[in-house]
XYZ file of C-alpha atoms in Angstrom:
369
model
C 0.044 0.038 -0.041
C 1.506 3.402 -1.004
C 1.792 5.729 2.065
C -1.143 8.407 1.615
C 1.635 11.164 1.874
C 3.019 9.886 -1.562
C -0.750 9.677 -2.890
C -1.152 13.436 -2.025
C 2.084 14.309 -3.363
C 1.287 12.657 -6.738
C -2.332 14.327 -6.904
C -0.393 17.680 -6.128
C 1.251 17.731 -9.281
C 0.022 19.439 -12.370
C -1.903 17.267 -15.163
C 0.122 16.599 -18.477
C -0.467 19.670 -20.753
C -3.553 19.537 -23.144
C -5.059 16.518 -21.110
C -8.703 16.995 -21.445
C -11.209 15.771 -18.708
C -12.306 12.734 -20.602
C -8.676 11.374 -20.508
C -8.338 11.825 -16.778
C -7.909 8.417 -14.958
C -8.872 7.614 -11.477
C -6.514 9.036 -8.759
C -5.832 5.574 -7.096
C -6.118 1.716 -8.315
C -9.246 -0.509 -7.229
C -6.705 -2.396 -5.180
C -5.551 0.607 -3.284
C -9.425 1.705 -2.710
C -10.101 -1.600 -1.292
C -6.927 -1.749 0.956
C -8.026 1.956 2.446
C -11.321 0.684 3.142
C -10.144 -2.267 4.962
C -7.883 -0.393 6.860
C -10.352 2.383 7.799
C -12.784 -0.810 8.819
C -10.195 -1.343 11.713
C -9.372 2.308 12.604
C -10.524 4.918 15.299
C -12.094 8.263 14.704
C -12.307 11.583 16.286
C -14.975 14.110 15.265
C -13.272 17.193 14.109
C -15.819 19.411 12.337
C -18.925 19.632 9.974
C -20.889 21.608 7.739
C -24.747 21.398 6.553
C -23.840 18.150 4.404
C -20.682 16.744 5.507
C -18.780 15.779 8.685
C -15.271 15.438 8.968
C -13.050 13.118 11.405
C -9.717 12.589 12.135
C -8.265 8.942 11.676
C -6.140 6.705 13.944
C -4.709 3.588 12.293
C -5.148 0.212 13.935
C -2.204 -1.147 15.819
C -1.056 -3.599 13.102
C 2.695 -4.252 12.217
C 1.447 -4.370 8.484
C 0.302 -0.674 8.993
C 2.904 1.840 9.255
C 2.404 4.267 12.423
C 1.148 7.705 11.542
C -0.451 5.907 8.199
C -3.411 8.543 8.359
C -1.283 11.315 9.561
C -2.006 14.336 7.520
C -5.326 12.884 6.153
C -8.906 13.315 7.132
C -11.916 11.422 6.464
C -15.056 13.326 5.019
C -18.467 11.587 4.939
C -21.789 12.835 3.774
C -24.773 13.293 6.356
C -28.152 11.789 5.661
C -30.909 14.102 6.937
C -34.538 13.585 6.842
C -36.112 15.161 3.323
C -32.614 16.155 2.169
C -30.844 14.184 -0.404
C -27.348 13.309 0.728
C -24.370 14.345 -1.328
C -23.620 11.860 -4.427
C -20.031 11.377 -3.706
C -19.120 9.502 -6.949
C -20.541 12.422 -8.754
C -18.551 15.105 -6.570
C -15.169 13.061 -7.037
C -15.893 12.698 -10.899
C -16.657 16.538 -11.224
C -13.363 17.472 -9.268
C -11.280 14.949 -11.118
C -12.447 15.826 -14.566
C -13.649 19.272 -14.458
C -12.189 21.216 -11.692
C -8.681 19.731 -11.767
C -8.570 20.066 -15.501
C -9.677 23.909 -15.526
C -8.265 25.253 -12.436
C -5.110 23.246 -12.316
C -4.876 19.824 -10.144
C -1.725 21.444 -8.244
C -4.177 24.143 -6.832
C -6.727 21.671 -5.382
C -6.912 19.880 -2.281
C -6.483 16.130 -3.231
C -9.146 13.632 -2.179
C -9.714 10.018 -2.998
C -13.134 7.846 -2.882
C -13.325 4.990 -0.690
C -15.977 3.106 1.056
C -17.132 2.750 4.718
C -18.896 -0.221 6.355
C -21.741 -0.388 8.578
C -19.335 -0.914 11.434
C -17.591 2.311 10.671
C -20.589 4.417 10.147
C -21.734 3.052 13.533
C -18.595 4.309 15.102
C -18.670 7.608 13.393
C -22.448 8.284 14.507
C -21.356 7.497 17.928
C -18.322 9.769 17.932
C -20.299 12.642 16.494
C -23.204 12.294 18.945
C -20.823 12.659 21.699
C -19.125 15.722 20.260
C -22.441 17.391 19.227
C -23.585 16.796 22.952
C -20.621 18.299 24.262
C -21.306 21.468 22.265
C -24.930 21.597 23.342
C -26.444 20.482 20.170
C -29.772 18.889 20.443
C -32.458 17.365 18.326
C -29.981 16.694 15.389
C -31.553 14.070 13.058
C -29.028 13.694 10.614
C -27.095 10.292 10.430
C -23.900 8.875 8.670
C -24.438 5.838 6.493
C -22.390 2.969 4.923
C -21.269 3.729 1.517
C -18.892 6.224 -0.290
C -16.711 8.376 1.662
C -13.561 10.675 1.082
C -10.114 10.612 2.277
C -9.006 14.271 2.058
C -5.352 16.095 2.481
C -5.458 17.782 6.004
C -4.440 21.400 5.431
C -4.865 22.277 8.977
C -2.060 23.426 11.487
C 0.748 21.222 12.613
C 3.792 21.882 14.732
C 5.511 22.877 11.488
C 2.612 24.994 9.896
C 0.353 27.849 10.658
C -2.842 27.350 8.858
C -5.331 29.589 7.508
C -8.875 29.040 5.862
C -10.884 31.755 3.934
C -13.291 31.867 1.201
C -12.211 34.026 -1.779
C -15.917 34.421 -2.939
C -16.529 36.735 -6.059
C -13.136 37.810 -7.159
C -14.759 40.100 -9.859
C -17.774 42.346 -9.914
C -21.090 40.702 -10.781
C -21.840 41.217 -14.589
C -25.364 42.213 -13.578
C -24.455 44.524 -10.803
C -25.522 48.211 -11.123
C -23.032 50.325 -13.305
C -22.808 52.730 -10.208
C -22.392 50.380 -7.614
C -20.028 51.113 -4.613
C -19.996 47.689 -3.464
C -18.544 44.592 -5.154
C -20.960 41.455 -5.170
C -19.590 40.017 -2.086
C -19.625 43.234 0.060
C -23.017 43.717 -1.080
C -24.036 40.350 0.118
C -22.086 40.604 3.489
C -23.731 44.138 4.192
C -27.448 42.190 3.845
C -26.265 39.623 6.208
C -24.735 41.877 8.649
C -27.636 44.295 8.788
C -29.942 41.305 9.675
C -27.651 40.511 12.541
C -27.377 43.951 13.716
C -31.394 44.198 13.846
C -31.181 41.244 16.203
C -28.903 42.816 18.493
C -25.909 40.725 17.466
C -22.409 42.462 17.308
C -21.051 42.870 13.879
C -17.607 43.355 12.605
C -16.489 44.677 9.102
C -15.852 41.862 6.458
C -12.852 41.331 4.456
C -13.338 42.457 0.722
C -11.804 39.771 -1.631
C -10.878 42.314 -4.375
C -8.149 43.502 -2.414
C -6.254 40.179 -2.658
C -6.067 41.069 -6.409
C -5.535 44.727 -6.151
C -2.495 46.185 -8.104
C -1.361 48.283 -4.950
C 0.682 45.893 -2.698
C -0.681 48.158 0.086
C -4.040 47.284 -0.528
C -3.122 43.573 -0.817
C -1.390 43.661 2.676
C -4.345 45.716 4.150
C -6.488 42.561 3.310
C -4.047 40.045 4.453
C -3.662 42.118 7.730
C -7.489 41.224 8.432
C -7.352 37.640 7.189
C -4.311 36.679 9.349
C -4.443 39.339 12.203
C -2.310 37.105 14.387
C 0.136 36.247 11.908
C 3.959 38.010 12.042
C 4.493 40.788 9.361
C 7.014 38.417 7.769
C 4.361 35.772 7.363
C 1.997 37.990 6.026
C 4.545 39.262 3.494
C 5.419 35.601 2.495
C 1.530 34.851 1.950
C 1.224 38.048 -0.360
C 4.204 36.671 -2.041
C 2.914 33.279 -2.514
C -0.502 34.045 -3.721
C 0.868 36.256 -6.327
C 3.429 33.851 -7.426
C 0.773 30.813 -7.360
C -1.522 32.878 -9.808
C -4.278 30.582 -8.166
C -6.674 33.620 -7.321
C -6.097 35.062 -10.663
C -7.168 31.967 -12.336
C -10.367 31.816 -9.978
C -11.257 35.124 -11.092
C -10.746 34.590 -14.754
C -12.895 31.171 -14.641
C -15.569 33.105 -12.516
C -15.807 35.698 -15.369
C -15.575 33.382 -18.187
C -18.532 31.166 -17.086
C -20.696 34.108 -16.158
C -20.103 37.067 -18.680
C -23.657 38.405 -18.622
C -27.107 37.022 -17.547
C -26.231 33.477 -17.350
C -28.059 33.097 -14.045
C -31.322 33.904 -15.695
C -30.689 32.432 -19.362
C -28.487 29.541 -18.923
C -28.003 28.352 -15.364
C -27.765 24.930 -16.528
C -24.467 25.833 -18.609
C -21.654 23.722 -17.128
C -19.234 26.728 -17.280
C -21.615 28.635 -15.314
C -22.073 25.971 -12.810
C -18.175 25.868 -12.503
C -18.254 29.672 -11.977
C -20.618 29.327 -9.191
C -18.786 26.495 -7.467
C -15.601 28.637 -7.580
C -17.632 31.568 -5.845
C -18.303 29.328 -2.914
C -14.793 27.326 -2.564
C -12.554 27.673 0.205
C -8.924 28.612 0.225
C -6.472 26.811 2.682
C -2.943 28.044 3.326
C -0.116 26.399 5.158
C 2.725 28.489 6.329
C 5.735 26.736 7.120
C 7.787 27.799 10.200
C 10.833 27.367 8.260
C 11.221 30.391 5.966
C 13.032 28.312 3.357
C 9.965 26.019 2.773
C 7.454 26.904 0.411
C 3.885 28.281 1.222
C 1.098 25.699 0.423
C -2.043 27.341 -1.077
C -5.039 24.803 -2.250
C -8.771 25.176 -2.849
C -11.321 22.850 -1.370
C -14.925 22.809 -1.164
C -15.396 22.542 -5.058
C -18.352 20.573 -5.119
C -20.579 20.691 -8.187
C -23.671 22.976 -7.518
C -27.315 21.517 -8.250
C -28.553 24.206 -10.290
C -31.982 23.078 -10.149
C -32.097 23.341 -6.380
C -30.198 26.379 -6.319
C -31.394 28.444 -9.469
C -34.356 30.136 -7.477
C -32.277 30.954 -4.535
C -29.194 32.610 -6.790
C -31.874 34.511 -8.724
C -34.008 35.865 -5.632
C -30.425 36.866 -3.860
C -29.359 38.821 -6.833
C -32.810 40.625 -7.044
C -32.746 41.418 -3.346
C -29.190 42.850 -3.451
C -30.075 45.026 -6.654
C -33.684 46.147 -5.554
C -33.014 47.062 -1.975
C -29.766 49.103 -2.691
C -27.309 47.025 -1.160
C -24.880 47.359 -4.096
C -25.100 51.094 -3.713
C -25.009 51.304 0.119
C -28.391 52.685 0.377
C -29.407 50.847 3.844
C -30.027 53.046 6.886
C -28.132 53.147 9.178
C -25.260 52.259 6.714
C -23.338 48.955 7.238
C -19.365 49.384 7.263
C -17.978 46.908 4.582
C -14.664 48.458 3.465
C -15.206 47.523 0.051
C -12.028 47.821 -2.319
C -14.596 49.471 -4.843
C -15.272 52.199 -2.458
C -11.794 52.475 -1.576
C -10.696 53.005 -5.286
C -13.307 55.843 -5.628
C -11.884 57.352 -2.387
C -8.532 57.408 -3.790
C -9.671 58.642 -7.132
C -11.458 61.331 -5.665
C -9.166 62.459 -2.922
C -11.451 61.395 -0.357
C -10.851 60.196 3.263
C -9.338 56.674 3.080
C -11.796 53.931 4.830
C -10.538 52.950 8.231
C -9.662 49.432 7.382
C -6.875 50.639 4.908
C -5.484 53.720 6.801
C -2.705 51.845 8.377
C -1.063 50.712 5.113
C -2.214 53.329 2.745
C -0.557 57.065 2.899
C -2.886 59.602 1.658
């Protein structure tokens, strides 16, 4: 059995130039899938985190001289949750979409690698018990979702370790929506954040200024650094500079922006929501970016994307369309709410710089005016 760290290394290499999705083969052999599933059947698990549709666990391999100690180090188990009246994720479809579409268009070297495996009823029972205990400790009650036997995914762990700091953020919309008002003072992400924060504020919840993703691709290094300051406030100045350099050198965010724009160059949301390239755009507007910052200054910074699951446009279409209409009709793109919500959008910053107006507070430390 190949060590998982070797599998992750192989799946982090770029695909051969010119290789189309129809020529991309499975990431591991059927024999390796069987062996991994067998080892999982005898392993122990610790609940780590979960979202609306999936749960994530750490894995401790069984005590077996045939299995190297630390076999699952750097690897997590991701499983779908079955919830009443909700169709669970089809992991076969998700894996196929990543291997033959996302890896091909974005670049496999930019994607957190994963492999499809099977879990038995014994494993599912163990995972449910660990999850129930963890949720109870967090005060979660009446959760009706469960984990069932079937397909699961082993995923490279992009979290912190003794040798790495870690950061996770969502790049969201890295270019303005093609259907935004021409005189918008907020980008799509900041308009949506303003709406969300206003709802929280009306309920009496304390709110904070969101991070505008456009700052990560700004031509002014000071704006990029201002954005990173807020993404990684506890990191040293040196590590924040290293992250800015790594993002620039990798080109991954530029690639995301370009694909978002290519698949949604006009009114695709209303005229062709079933188009595969539009679907990829929406996937890449909701993905996560993981950064591993090595303690060793000489080691490379690792930047990869995850949560690149295929979107079900039939289920999402009405929500996407109504969200767009709400942002336009209720003035969130133009900051027409009262009282105003501070979003520190880079579009507003650029306007202030152009007109010689006061720089928004979030950017003052880095920008001299």
